[in-house]
Coordinates of C-alpha atoms in Angstrom, one line a residue:
M7 CA 1.4 83.0 -26.2
E8 CA 2.2 80.7 -29.1
E9 CA 1.3 83.2 -31.8
G10 CA 4.0 85.7 -32.6
G11 CA 4.5 88.8 -34.8
E12 CA 5.0 88.7 -38.4
H13 CA 8.8 89.3 -38.0
T14 CA 9.0 86.4 -35.9
S15 CA 7.4 84.1 -38.5
L16 CA 10.5 84.6 -40.7
L17 CA 12.8 82.9 -38.3
V18 CA 11.6 79.5 -37.5
K19 CA 13.7 76.4 -37.1
D20 CA 12.1 74.4 -40.0
D21 CA 15.1 74.5 -42.3
A22 CA 17.0 71.2 -42.2
S23 CA 19.9 72.7 -43.9
C24 CA 20.7 74.8 -40.9
H25 CA 19.3 72.7 -38.1
G26 CA 19.8 69.1 -39.1
D27 CA 17.2 66.3 -40.0
G28 CA 13.9 67.6 -39.5
S29 CA 12.3 64.0 -39.7
Q30 CA 14.6 62.8 -37.0
N31 CA 13.6 65.8 -34.8
L32 CA 9.9 65.1 -35.5
L33 CA 10.5 61.5 -34.6
E34 CA 12.0 62.5 -31.2
A35 CA 9.1 65.0 -30.5
N36 CA 6.5 62.2 -31.2
R37 CA 8.6 60.0 -28.7
G38 CA 8.6 62.9 -26.1
S39 CA 4.9 63.6 -26.5
Q40 CA 4.1 59.7 -26.0
L41 CA 6.2 59.9 -22.9
K42 CA 4.5 62.9 -21.4
S43 CA 0.9 61.5 -22.1
K44 CA 1.7 58.0 -20.7
R45 CA 0.4 57.3 -17.3
S46 CA 3.1 56.3 -14.8
D47 CA 3.7 52.7 -13.9
W48 CA 3.7 52.4 -10.1
R49 CA 6.5 49.8 -10.4
A50 CA 9.0 52.1 -11.8
P51 CA 9.1 54.5 -8.9
A52 CA 9.0 51.6 -6.5
V53 CA 12.2 50.0 -8.1
I54 CA 14.0 53.4 -7.9
L55 CA 13.1 53.8 -4.2
G56 CA 14.5 50.3 -3.6
L57 CA 17.6 51.2 -5.4
E58 CA 18.1 54.3 -3.2
C59 CA 17.8 52.2 0.0
L60 CA 20.4 49.9 -1.3
E61 CA 22.8 52.7 -2.6
S62 CA 22.4 54.6 0.9
M63 CA 23.1 51.4 2.8
A64 CA 26.2 50.7 0.7
F65 CA 27.6 54.4 0.8
N66 CA 27.1 54.8 4.4
G67 CA 28.4 51.2 4.9
I68 CA 31.7 52.7 3.6
A69 CA 31.5 56.2 5.1
T70 CA 30.5 55.6 8.7
N71 CA 33.5 53.5 9.7
L72 CA 36.1 54.7 7.0
V73 CA 38.3 56.6 9.4
V74 CA 38.4 53.7 11.8
Y75 CA 39.5 51.4 9.0
I76 CA 42.1 53.7 7.5
R77 CA 43.5 54.2 11.1
S78 CA 43.4 50.8 12.5
V79 CA 43.9 48.5 9.4
L80 CA 45.9 50.6 7.0
H81 CA 47.7 52.2 9.8
G82 CA 47.2 55.8 8.8
G83 CA 48.1 58.7 11.2
I84 CA 45.2 60.4 12.9
A85 CA 45.5 63.7 11.1
S86 CA 46.1 62.0 7.7
S87 CA 43.2 59.6 8.3
A88 CA 40.8 62.5 8.9
S89 CA 42.2 64.4 6.0
T90 CA 41.7 61.3 3.7
V91 CA 38.2 60.9 4.7
S92 CA 37.3 64.6 4.4
L93 CA 38.7 64.7 0.8
W94 CA 36.8 61.5 -0.1
Y95 CA 33.5 63.0 1.4
G96 CA 34.1 66.3 -0.5
T97 CA 34.7 64.3 -3.7
S98 CA 31.5 62.3 -3.4
F99 CA 29.4 65.4 -2.9
F100 CA 30.8 67.5 -5.6
V101 CA 31.0 64.8 -8.3
P102 CA 27.1 64.9 -8.7
I103 CA 27.6 68.4 -10.3
L104 CA 29.8 66.8 -13.1
G105 CA 27.5 63.9 -13.2
A106 CA 24.5 66.0 -13.7
T107 CA 26.1 68.0 -16.5
V108 CA 26.9 64.7 -18.3
A109 CA 23.3 63.4 -17.8
D110 CA 21.6 66.6 -19.0
T111 CA 23.9 67.2 -22.0
Y112 CA 25.0 63.9 -23.4
L113 CA 23.8 60.7 -21.9
G114 CA 20.5 61.2 -20.2
N115 CA 19.6 60.0 -16.7
Y116 CA 19.1 56.2 -17.6
K117 CA 22.6 55.8 -19.2
T118 CA 24.3 57.9 -16.4
I119 CA 22.7 55.7 -13.8
L120 CA 23.7 52.5 -15.5
I121 CA 27.3 53.5 -16.0
S122 CA 27.5 55.0 -12.4
L123 CA 26.2 51.6 -11.0
I124 CA 28.8 49.8 -12.8
M125 CA 31.7 52.0 -11.6
Y126 CA 30.1 51.9 -8.1
L127 CA 30.1 48.0 -8.2
L128 CA 33.7 47.8 -9.6
G129 CA 34.8 50.1 -6.8
M130 CA 33.1 48.2 -4.0
V131 CA 34.6 44.9 -5.4
L132 CA 38.1 46.4 -5.2
I133 CA 37.4 47.6 -1.7
T134 CA 36.2 44.2 -0.6
V135 CA 39.2 42.6 -2.2
A136 CA 41.5 44.9 -0.4
T137 CA 40.1 44.1 2.7
F138 CA 40.8 40.4 2.2
I139 CA 44.5 41.1 1.6
P140 CA 46.2 40.5 4.9
S141 CA 48.1 43.6 6.3
T142 CA 51.8 43.3 6.7
S143 CA 53.0 43.1 10.3
V144 CA 53.6 46.7 11.7
L145 CA 55.5 48.0 14.6
C146 CA 53.7 50.8 16.5
D147 CA 54.9 53.2 19.2
M148 CA 53.1 56.0 21.0
S149 CA 53.6 58.4 18.0
S150 CA 53.4 56.5 14.8
C151 CA 52.9 53.2 12.9
L152 CA 54.7 51.9 9.8
S153 CA 52.5 51.9 6.7
S154 CA 50.7 48.9 5.7
D155 CA 51.2 46.9 2.5
G156 CA 51.5 49.3 -0.6
T157 CA 49.4 46.9 -2.9
Q158 CA 46.5 46.8 -0.3
N159 CA 46.6 50.5 -0.2
L160 CA 46.6 50.9 -3.9
I161 CA 43.6 48.6 -4.5
F162 CA 41.7 50.1 -1.6
F163 CA 42.0 53.7 -2.6
V164 CA 41.4 53.0 -6.4
G165 CA 38.2 51.3 -5.3
L166 CA 37.3 54.1 -2.7
Y167 CA 37.5 56.9 -5.4
L168 CA 35.6 54.6 -8.0
T169 CA 32.9 54.5 -5.5
A170 CA 32.9 58.3 -5.1
V171 CA 32.6 58.8 -8.7
G172 CA 29.9 56.2 -9.2
C173 CA 28.0 57.5 -6.1
G174 CA 28.2 61.1 -7.5
G175 CA 26.8 60.0 -10.9
L176 CA 24.0 58.1 -9.1
R177 CA 23.1 61.0 -6.9
S178 CA 22.8 63.4 -9.9
A179 CA 20.5 61.2 -12.0
L180 CA 18.5 58.9 -9.7
L181 CA 16.2 61.3 -8.1
P182 CA 15.3 63.2 -11.4
F183 CA 14.9 60.1 -13.2
G184 CA 12.4 58.8 -10.5
A185 CA 10.6 62.1 -10.6
D186 CA 10.3 61.7 -14.5
Q187 CA 8.4 58.6 -14.2
F188 CA 5.3 60.5 -13.3
S189 CA 3.3 62.3 -16.1
N190 CA 2.9 66.2 -15.8
E191 CA -0.6 65.8 -17.5
H192 CA -2.3 63.7 -15.0
T193 CA -3.3 65.4 -11.6
L194 CA -2.9 62.0 -9.7
D195 CA 0.6 61.6 -10.9
I196 CA 1.6 65.1 -9.8
K197 CA 0.3 64.2 -6.3
K198 CA 2.2 61.0 -6.3
R199 CA 5.4 62.7 -7.4
R200 CA 5.2 64.8 -4.1
N201 CA 5.0 61.6 -2.1
F202 CA 7.8 60.1 -4.1
F203 CA 10.2 62.9 -3.0
S204 CA 9.2 62.3 0.6
L205 CA 9.7 58.6 0.2
F206 CA 13.1 59.1 -1.5
Y207 CA 14.4 61.1 1.3
I208 CA 13.1 58.6 3.9
C209 CA 15.0 55.9 1.9
V210 CA 18.1 57.9 2.1
I211 CA 18.0 58.1 6.0
F212 CA 16.8 54.5 6.3
G213 CA 20.1 53.5 4.7
V214 CA 22.0 55.6 7.1
I215 CA 20.4 54.0 10.0
T216 CA 20.6 50.4 8.7
S217 CA 24.4 50.8 7.7
G218 CA 25.2 52.4 11.0
T219 CA 23.9 49.5 13.0
I220 CA 24.0 46.2 11.0
I221 CA 27.0 46.9 8.6
V222 CA 29.2 48.8 11.2
W223 CA 28.5 46.1 13.9
V224 CA 29.6 43.3 11.4
Q225 CA 32.8 45.3 10.5
E226 CA 33.9 45.9 14.0
N227 CA 32.6 42.5 15.6
V228 CA 32.9 39.9 12.7
S229 CA 35.1 41.0 9.8
W230 CA 35.9 44.1 7.8
A231 CA 35.7 42.0 4.7
I232 CA 32.2 40.7 5.4
G233 CA 31.0 44.2 6.3
Y234 CA 32.3 45.6 3.1
G235 CA 31.0 42.5 1.2
I236 CA 27.5 43.4 2.5
A237 CA 27.8 46.8 1.1
T238 CA 29.0 45.4 -2.2
T239 CA 26.1 43.0 -2.4
C240 CA 23.7 46.0 -2.0
I241 CA 25.2 47.7 -5.1
G242 CA 25.1 44.4 -7.0
L243 CA 21.5 43.9 -6.2
A244 CA 20.9 47.6 -7.2
L245 CA 22.4 47.1 -10.5
I246 CA 20.5 43.8 -11.1
G247 CA 17.2 45.5 -10.1
F248 CA 17.8 48.5 -12.4
L249 CA 18.5 46.3 -15.4
V250 CA 15.5 44.2 -14.7
G251 CA 13.3 47.2 -14.3
T252 CA 14.6 48.8 -17.7
P253 CA 11.4 47.9 -19.6
I254 CA 9.0 49.8 -17.4
F255 CA 11.2 53.0 -17.1
R256 CA 10.1 56.2 -18.9
Q257 CA 13.4 57.5 -20.5
D258 CA 13.9 61.1 -21.8
E259 CA 16.6 62.1 -24.2
P260 CA 19.1 64.7 -23.1
C261 CA 18.3 68.2 -24.2
G262 CA 21.8 69.7 -25.0
S263 CA 24.4 71.5 -22.9
P264 CA 22.8 73.9 -20.3
V265 CA 26.0 75.6 -19.7
K266 CA 26.4 76.4 -23.4
S267 CA 22.8 77.8 -23.6
I268 CA 23.5 80.1 -20.5
L269 CA 26.7 81.4 -22.1
Q270 CA 24.9 82.0 -25.5
V271 CA 22.1 84.1 -23.7
I272 CA 24.8 86.2 -21.8
V273 CA 26.9 86.7 -25.1
A274 CA 23.9 87.6 -27.2
S275 CA 22.7 90.1 -24.6
F276 CA 25.8 92.0 -24.7
R277 CA 26.0 91.8 -28.5
N278 CA 22.5 93.3 -28.8
M279 CA 23.1 95.8 -26.2
S280 CA 22.2 98.6 -28.5
L281 CA 18.8 97.2 -29.5
E282 CA 15.6 98.2 -27.8
V283 CA 13.4 95.4 -26.2
P284 CA 9.9 95.6 -27.9
A285 CA 7.0 96.3 -25.6
D286 CA 5.1 93.5 -27.2
S287 CA 7.0 90.2 -26.2
S288 CA 5.4 88.2 -29.0
L289 CA 8.0 90.2 -31.2
L290 CA 10.8 88.4 -29.5
Y291 CA 12.4 85.4 -31.3
E292 CA 10.9 81.9 -30.4
I293 CA 10.6 78.7 -32.2
R294 CA 7.2 78.1 -33.7
S295 CA 7.5 74.6 -34.8
N296 CA 7.3 71.5 -32.5
H297 CA 10.3 69.6 -33.9
T298 CA 11.8 69.1 -30.4
Q299 CA 10.4 67.8 -27.1
R300 CA 11.8 70.7 -25.4
T301 CA 9.2 72.5 -23.3
K302 CA 8.8 76.2 -24.3
L303 CA 8.5 78.9 -21.6
V304 CA 6.3 81.9 -21.2
H305 CA 8.0 85.2 -21.4
S306 CA 8.4 87.2 -18.0
D307 CA 8.9 90.8 -17.6
D308 CA 12.0 90.8 -15.0
F309 CA 15.7 91.0 -15.9
R310 CA 14.7 92.9 -19.1
F311 CA 18.3 93.2 -20.1
L312 CA 18.5 89.5 -20.9
D313 CA 15.6 89.9 -23.3
K314 CA 17.8 91.7 -25.6
A315 CA 19.3 88.2 -26.5
A316 CA 16.0 87.4 -28.1
V317 CA 15.5 90.8 -29.9
I318 CA 15.3 90.4 -33.8
S319 CA 17.5 92.7 -35.6
D320 CA 17.6 93.8 -39.2
L321 CA 20.6 91.7 -39.6
S322 CA 18.8 88.7 -38.3
L323 CA 16.0 89.2 -40.8
A324 CA 18.4 89.5 -43.6
S325 CA 20.0 86.1 -42.7
G326 CA 16.7 84.4 -43.1
S327 CA 16.1 81.1 -41.0
C328 CA 19.8 80.5 -40.5
R329 CA 21.2 82.5 -37.6
S330 CA 23.9 82.1 -34.7
S331 CA 22.7 81.1 -31.4
W332 CA 25.6 83.5 -30.0
S333 CA 23.7 86.5 -31.4
L334 CA 20.0 85.6 -31.2
C335 CA 18.5 83.3 -28.6
T336 CA 14.9 82.1 -28.1
V337 CA 12.6 83.4 -25.4
T338 CA 12.8 79.9 -23.8
D339 CA 16.7 80.1 -23.7
V340 CA 16.4 83.6 -22.0
E341 CA 13.7 82.3 -19.5
E342 CA 15.8 79.4 -18.5
L343 CA 18.7 81.7 -17.5
K344 CA 16.1 83.9 -15.6
I345 CA 15.0 80.8 -13.7
L346 CA 18.6 80.2 -12.5
I347 CA 18.9 83.8 -11.4
R348 CA 15.6 83.5 -9.5
L349 CA 16.7 80.3 -7.8
L350 CA 20.0 81.4 -6.8
P351 CA 19.0 83.3 -3.6
I352 CA 16.6 80.6 -2.6
W353 CA 19.6 78.2 -3.0
V354 CA 21.9 80.3 -0.8
T355 CA 19.4 80.5 2.0
G356 CA 19.4 76.6 1.7
I357 CA 23.2 76.6 2.5
F358 CA 22.6 78.7 5.7
F359 CA 19.8 76.4 6.6
G360 CA 22.1 73.4 6.1
A361 CA 24.6 74.9 8.4
A362 CA 22.0 75.0 11.2
I363 CA 20.6 71.5 10.5
S364 CA 24.2 70.0 10.6
Q365 CA 24.2 70.6 14.3
M366 CA 22.4 67.3 15.1
H367 CA 25.4 65.6 13.7
T368 CA 27.9 67.7 15.7
T369 CA 27.0 69.9 18.7
F370 CA 23.9 68.1 19.5
I371 CA 25.8 64.8 20.0
Q372 CA 28.5 66.7 22.0
Q373 CA 25.8 68.2 24.2
G374 CA 24.4 64.8 24.8
T375 CA 27.8 63.5 26.0
V376 CA 27.8 65.8 28.9
M377 CA 24.2 64.9 30.0
N378 CA 23.0 61.9 32.0
T379 CA 22.7 59.2 29.4
K380 CA 21.2 56.7 31.8
I381 CA 17.5 55.9 31.4
G382 CA 16.8 53.3 34.2
S383 CA 19.4 50.6 33.6
L384 CA 19.9 51.5 29.9
S385 CA 22.8 53.8 28.7
I386 CA 21.7 55.8 25.7
P387 CA 24.6 56.6 23.2
P388 CA 24.0 60.4 22.3
A389 CA 24.5 59.6 18.6
S390 CA 21.6 57.1 18.7
L391 CA 19.2 60.0 19.0
Y392 CA 19.6 60.5 15.3
S393 CA 17.5 57.4 14.9
F394 CA 14.8 59.1 16.8
E395 CA 15.1 62.2 14.5
V396 CA 14.8 59.9 11.5
I397 CA 11.6 58.5 13.0
C398 CA 10.3 62.0 13.7
V399 CA 10.8 63.0 10.0
T400 CA 8.8 60.0 8.9
L401 CA 6.0 61.1 11.3
W402 CA 6.2 64.5 10.0
V403 CA 5.9 63.4 6.5
L404 CA 2.7 61.4 7.4
V405 CA 1.2 64.4 9.3
V406 CA 2.0 66.7 6.6
N407 CA 0.4 64.6 3.8
K408 CA -2.5 63.1 5.7
V409 CA -3.4 66.0 7.9
I410 CA -1.8 69.4 7.2
V411 CA -2.3 69.3 3.4
P412 CA -6.0 68.2 3.6
A413 CA -6.7 70.8 6.3
T414 CA -5.3 73.7 4.0
R415 CA -7.5 72.5 1.2
T416 CA -10.5 72.8 3.5
Y417 CA -9.3 76.2 5.0
F418 CA -8.8 77.8 1.6
A419 CA -11.9 78.6 -0.2
N420 CA -10.7 77.6 -3.6
G421 CA -9.4 74.3 -2.3
A422 CA -5.9 75.2 -2.8
E423 CA -3.0 74.0 -0.5
L424 CA 0.4 75.1 0.9
T425 CA 2.7 76.1 -2.1
Q426 CA 6.1 74.7 -2.2
L427 CA 7.8 78.0 -1.3
Q428 CA 5.4 78.3 1.7
R429 CA 6.3 74.8 2.9
I430 CA 10.1 75.7 2.6
G431 CA 9.4 78.8 4.6
I432 CA 7.8 76.9 7.4
G433 CA 11.0 74.8 7.4
R434 CA 13.1 77.7 7.6
F435 CA 10.9 79.2 10.6
L436 CA 11.1 75.7 12.4
M437 CA 14.9 75.9 12.3
I438 CA 14.8 79.1 14.3
L439 CA 12.7 77.3 17.0
A440 CA 15.0 74.3 16.9
M441 CA 18.0 76.4 17.7
A442 CA 16.2 78.3 20.3
V443 CA 15.0 75.1 22.0
A444 CA 18.6 73.9 21.9
A445 CA 19.9 77.1 23.4
L446 CA 17.4 77.0 26.3
L447 CA 18.2 73.3 27.0
E448 CA 21.8 74.2 27.2
T449 CA 21.2 76.9 29.6
K450 CA 19.1 74.6 31.8
R451 CA 21.8 72.0 31.5
L452 CA 24.5 74.3 32.8
Q453 CA 22.3 75.3 35.6
S454 CA 21.8 71.5 36.5
V455 CA 25.7 71.0 36.5
Q456 CA 26.1 73.9 39.1
D457 CA 23.2 72.2 41.2
G458 CA 25.0 68.9 41.0
E459 CA 22.2 67.0 39.2
P460 CA 23.2 66.4 35.5
L461 CA 20.2 66.7 33.1
S462 CA 18.8 63.7 31.5
I463 CA 19.4 63.2 27.8
V464 CA 15.7 62.7 27.3
W465 CA 15.5 66.5 27.4
Q466 CA 17.1 66.5 24.0
L467 CA 14.1 64.9 22.3
P468 CA 12.2 68.1 21.7
Q469 CA 14.9 69.8 19.7
Y470 CA 15.4 66.7 17.6
F471 CA 11.6 66.6 17.0
V472 CA 11.5 70.4 15.8
I473 CA 14.5 69.9 13.7
A474 CA 12.8 66.9 12.0
G475 CA 9.9 69.1 11.2
A476 CA 12.3 71.7 9.7
E477 CA 14.0 68.9 7.5
C478 CA 10.6 67.6 6.3
F479 CA 9.2 71.0 5.3
A480 CA 12.4 72.5 3.9
V481 CA 14.9 69.8 2.6
I482 CA 12.4 67.4 1.0
T483 CA 10.3 70.2 -0.4
Q484 CA 13.4 72.0 -1.8
L485 CA 14.3 68.9 -3.8
E486 CA 10.8 68.9 -5.2
F487 CA 10.8 72.6 -6.0
F488 CA 14.2 72.7 -7.7
H489 CA 13.2 69.7 -9.9
G490 CA 9.8 71.3 -10.8
Q491 CA 11.3 74.7 -11.6
A492 CA 14.2 73.3 -13.6
P493 CA 14.3 73.7 -17.4
D494 CA 14.2 70.5 -19.2
S495 CA 17.9 70.7 -20.0
M496 CA 18.9 71.3 -16.3
K497 CA 16.8 68.9 -14.3
S498 CA 19.7 66.7 -13.1
M499 CA 22.0 69.8 -12.6
L500 CA 19.6 71.7 -10.3
T501 CA 18.7 68.6 -8.3
A502 CA 22.4 68.0 -7.7
F503 CA 22.8 71.8 -6.7
A504 CA 19.8 71.3 -4.2
L505 CA 21.6 68.3 -2.7
L506 CA 24.8 70.3 -2.7
T507 CA 23.3 72.8 0.0
T508 CA 23.9 70.0 2.6
A509 CA 27.5 69.7 1.9
L510 CA 28.1 73.3 1.7
G511 CA 26.0 73.8 4.9
N512 CA 28.4 71.5 6.6
Y513 CA 31.5 73.4 5.4
L514 CA 29.8 76.8 6.6
S515 CA 28.9 75.2 9.9
S516 CA 32.6 74.1 10.4
A517 CA 33.7 77.7 9.5
I518 CA 31.2 79.3 11.9
I519 CA 32.0 77.2 14.9
T520 CA 35.9 77.6 14.3
F521 CA 35.4 81.3 14.1
I522 CA 33.2 81.6 17.2
A523 CA 35.3 79.2 19.3
G524 CA 38.5 81.1 18.3
V525 CA 37.0 84.7 18.9
T526 CA 35.4 83.9 22.2
R527 CA 38.6 82.2 23.4
V528 CA 40.3 85.5 22.8
W529 CA 37.7 87.5 24.6
Q530 CA 37.5 85.2 27.6
S531 CA 39.1 81.9 28.1
P532 CA 38.1 79.1 27.7
G533 CA 35.4 80.6 25.2
W534 CA 32.0 79.5 24.3
I535 CA 32.9 76.0 23.1
P536 CA 35.8 74.6 25.0
D537 CA 36.7 70.9 25.3
D538 CA 34.9 70.9 28.5
L539 CA 31.3 72.2 27.6
N540 CA 30.5 72.5 31.3
R541 CA 33.0 75.4 31.4
G542 CA 31.7 77.0 28.2
H543 CA 28.5 78.6 26.9
L544 CA 27.1 76.4 24.0
D545 CA 23.9 78.2 24.7
Y546 CA 25.3 81.4 23.3
Y547 CA 26.5 79.6 20.2
Y548 CA 23.0 78.3 19.7
W549 CA 21.4 81.7 20.1
C550 CA 23.9 82.9 17.5
L551 CA 22.7 80.2 15.1
A552 CA 19.0 81.1 16.1
G553 CA 19.7 84.8 15.1
L554 CA 21.5 83.7 11.8
S555 CA 18.6 81.3 11.0
L556 CA 16.1 84.4 11.6
A557 CA 18.0 86.6 9.4
N558 CA 18.2 83.7 6.7
F559 CA 14.3 83.3 7.1
V560 CA 13.8 87.1 6.6
V561 CA 15.9 87.0 3.4
Y562 CA 14.0 83.9 2.2
L563 CA 10.7 85.6 2.8
Y564 CA 11.8 88.6 0.7
F565 CA 13.0 86.5 -2.3
A566 CA 10.2 84.0 -2.1
S567 CA 7.7 86.9 -2.2
K568 CA 9.3 88.2 -5.4
Y569 CA 9.7 84.7 -7.0
K570 CA 8.0 84.1 -10.3
L571 CA 7.1 80.6 -10.9
K572 CA 8.0 78.9 -14.2
K573 CA 5.1 78.9 -16.8
V574 CA 5.1 76.8 -19.9
V575 CA 3.6 77.4 -23.3
I576 CA 0.5 75.2 -23.7
S577 CA 0.2 73.8 -27.2

């Protein structure tokens, strides 16, 4: 694949007058090859996992009780408090796209993480300082309260949005930076990378549980200032740990603007619309030198129109080695855009999956509140079952890695195992089962209400167990898959987009439940999802989600079966 035709040999990027200092490029290439051949240091991924635990604790230490703090301490209105929290949440989930672009294009993951941690810490310090400022006396009646001190508000919200920016930058870069600590040239490192993605996700949900218990308890029972101070300490320790770990980290340089490269391929394709794509792909333009550490990709036959961007015209031959990237692109440039197009439908199915999985934070809890929460003398808060789901995710990860994967190696004659796309597909299928189990339980619960014997909340455990399996197979593997398929110049960006499916799934879930509640209320009052669930039919809503998940699974199977994995040119 590396040997091209004679026309191609006339257009190589060896001319320093057109493409910069060749010796500097060669130095970067040597550095890149050393990074790729170097075995991973187990300490580097361990430090990054520790950083994620601390970051997750800090973020959720703010987020979990934020609406309560704004309402009770800053004396915001009910609607304005909810709106403020939603806006902040949205910012923290969409900033990673910007952070990923900066990391891939200009700074690289290491510098992006460092700057983000500093901003994060500064924001946390401001939030903590604001909580130490005593609120002014307020007069409240049944409808409103006077606003608290303006200085306290200013410091708090400046800090709050600094943490959103810092958190966004950290989310965009930390996971791909951790994955890059493993070498692609060692089989053991590749296996360790899979475990790293699972452990990283467990660290995220570990932080959710820890902050939701310890930090929230301190905030409500001891002091808001001490509670936020604990979260601030977590980020401070994360920054110190990151700086201490610097000597053992593998650091890659940014590869240039991925957005610019995409636009260049599109423009060049239309400019070369009149040119014929040669049957021999080796006649398409590609860089033959190794002056950059960028991985070259093998040509694929789909989306042939885009190949026109790499067709060498007579005008290109006349211009010699100097050419415009807006009229002639490399095969690698074209293939990178093809990868994005192939990933798009997989990504969209992830949003619909995210809408279904978000039920465990919303309707599952609401379902639990109308069940018998007593187990003996203990009263079980419905929201606490999320902790059971987290434990189940951990168990699923262990079962998959220690039982299912070895079993598939034994089953398949060639020693192969489940592919990433197959594992994501299993997760999509388990989501159908999870919604069906929830629907059947709700039908049984409604029947128990009519019989005068409320169903025990213990019956919710099976649906949490199944949805944990779906999360293990689909969410964790999707992060690994997007990072593995991403071109060198887009690893942070595609990892951020993979994480974004969770946020977009929550928005989609909100839209679906609002639509269904409104439409069914018009059909027959009080509708499927009334304030009193005993008068509604939440089971019908779950069956709708099961049907939507089934359609999503079928669409996923189609595109997954057509998907062509990324192939690199081996030197």
